[in-house]
Short mmCIF file of C-alpha atoms in Angstrom, two decimals:
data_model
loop_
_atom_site.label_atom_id
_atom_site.label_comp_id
_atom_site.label_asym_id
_atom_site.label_seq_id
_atom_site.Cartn_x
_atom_site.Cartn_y
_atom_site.Cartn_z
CA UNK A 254 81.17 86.96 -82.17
CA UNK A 255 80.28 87.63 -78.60
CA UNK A 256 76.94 88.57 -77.41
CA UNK A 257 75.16 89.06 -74.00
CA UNK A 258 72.09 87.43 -72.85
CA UNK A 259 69.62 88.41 -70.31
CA UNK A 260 68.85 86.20 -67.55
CA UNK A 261 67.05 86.60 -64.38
CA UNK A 262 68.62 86.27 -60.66
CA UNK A 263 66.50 83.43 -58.97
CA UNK A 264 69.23 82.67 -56.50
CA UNK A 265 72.31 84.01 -55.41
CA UNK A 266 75.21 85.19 -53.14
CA UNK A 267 77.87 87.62 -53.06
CA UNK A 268 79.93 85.42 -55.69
CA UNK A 269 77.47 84.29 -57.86
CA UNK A 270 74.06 83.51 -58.86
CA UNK A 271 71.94 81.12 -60.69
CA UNK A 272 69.96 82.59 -63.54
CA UNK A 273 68.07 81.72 -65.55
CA UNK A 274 66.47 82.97 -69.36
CA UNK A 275 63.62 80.60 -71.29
CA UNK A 276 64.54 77.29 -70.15
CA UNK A 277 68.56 77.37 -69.65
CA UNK A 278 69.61 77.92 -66.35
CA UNK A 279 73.31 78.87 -65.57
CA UNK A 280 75.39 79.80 -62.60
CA UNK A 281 77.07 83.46 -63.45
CA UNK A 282 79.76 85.24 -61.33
CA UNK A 283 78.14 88.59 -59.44
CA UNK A 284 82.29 90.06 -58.84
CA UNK A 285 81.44 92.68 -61.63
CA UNK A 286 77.86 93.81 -59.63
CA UNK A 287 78.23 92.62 -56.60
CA UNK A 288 75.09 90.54 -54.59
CA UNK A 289 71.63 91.80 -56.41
CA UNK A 290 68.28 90.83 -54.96
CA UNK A 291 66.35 87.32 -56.91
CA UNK A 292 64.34 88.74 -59.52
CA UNK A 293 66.53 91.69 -61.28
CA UNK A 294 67.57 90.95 -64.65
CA UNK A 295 71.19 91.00 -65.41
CA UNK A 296 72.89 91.12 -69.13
CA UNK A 297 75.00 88.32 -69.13
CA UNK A 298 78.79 88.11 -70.92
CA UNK A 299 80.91 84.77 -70.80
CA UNK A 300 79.09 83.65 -67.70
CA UNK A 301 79.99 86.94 -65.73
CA UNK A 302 76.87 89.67 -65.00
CA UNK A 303 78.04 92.96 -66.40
CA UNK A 304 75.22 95.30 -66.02
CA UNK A 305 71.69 95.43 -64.33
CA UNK A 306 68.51 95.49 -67.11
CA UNK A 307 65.34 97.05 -66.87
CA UNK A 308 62.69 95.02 -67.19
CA UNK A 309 62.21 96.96 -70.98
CA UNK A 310 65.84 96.84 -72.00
CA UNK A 311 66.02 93.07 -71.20
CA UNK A 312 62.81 92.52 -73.62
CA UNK A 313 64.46 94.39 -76.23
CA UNK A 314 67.75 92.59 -75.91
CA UNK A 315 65.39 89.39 -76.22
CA UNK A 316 63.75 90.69 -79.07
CA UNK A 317 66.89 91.43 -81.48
CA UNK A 318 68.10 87.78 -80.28
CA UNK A 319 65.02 86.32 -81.60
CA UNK A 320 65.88 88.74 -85.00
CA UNK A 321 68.99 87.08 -84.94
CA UNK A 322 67.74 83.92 -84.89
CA UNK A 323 65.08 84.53 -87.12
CA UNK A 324 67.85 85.81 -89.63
CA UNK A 325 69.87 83.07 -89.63
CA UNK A 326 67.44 80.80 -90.28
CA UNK A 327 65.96 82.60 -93.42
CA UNK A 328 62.69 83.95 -91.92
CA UNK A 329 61.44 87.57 -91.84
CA UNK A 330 63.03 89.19 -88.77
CA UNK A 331 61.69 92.80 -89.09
CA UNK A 332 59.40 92.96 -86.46
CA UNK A 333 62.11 92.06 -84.34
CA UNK A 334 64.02 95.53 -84.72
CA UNK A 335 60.80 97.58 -84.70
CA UNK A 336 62.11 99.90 -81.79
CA UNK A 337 64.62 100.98 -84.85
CA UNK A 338 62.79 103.51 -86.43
CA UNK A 339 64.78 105.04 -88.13
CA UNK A 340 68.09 104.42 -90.89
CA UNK A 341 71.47 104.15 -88.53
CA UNK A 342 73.19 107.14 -88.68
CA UNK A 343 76.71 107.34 -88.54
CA UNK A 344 78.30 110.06 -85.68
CA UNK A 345 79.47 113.38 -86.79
CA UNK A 346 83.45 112.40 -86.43
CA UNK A 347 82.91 109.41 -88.90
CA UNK A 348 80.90 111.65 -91.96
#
């Protein structure tokens, strides 16, 4: 399985950028979103930035990692999904 990570822009150009999330730094290609300014948060796929994040979306993102994490380690991870209030509900072609 695949996921995406956010990371923050702390330097950059028009082909890449180094970001960094906790204490990993990488260097990412920018060809998807082209030169963004140091600071903005990017979700990050296979070391290429696919989309710009919110500073809110990014934290949630970081959140259900750290539910992941949490999972597969045994420990409680509810409070890691609280923004899910509510049972999934499957879309009106598939019930």
């Amino acid at each position: 399985m695949c996921l995406g990570v956010p990371m923050r822009i702390v330097e950059g150009d028009d082909i890449s950028a180094l970001c960094e999330r906790r204490e990993e730094r990488r260097r990412v290609s920018m060809l998807l979103l082209g030169p963004q300014p140091i600071g903005t948060q990017v979700l990050i796929h296979i070391d290429t930035a696919v989309r710009v994040l919110d500073a809110e979306e990014a934290g949630l993102i970081d959140q259900a990692l750290d539910g992941l994490a949490a999972a597969m380690r045994g420990e409680d991870f509810g409070s890691a999904f609280a923004d899910l209030d509510r049972e999934p509900q499957l879309p009106d072609h598939l019930r």
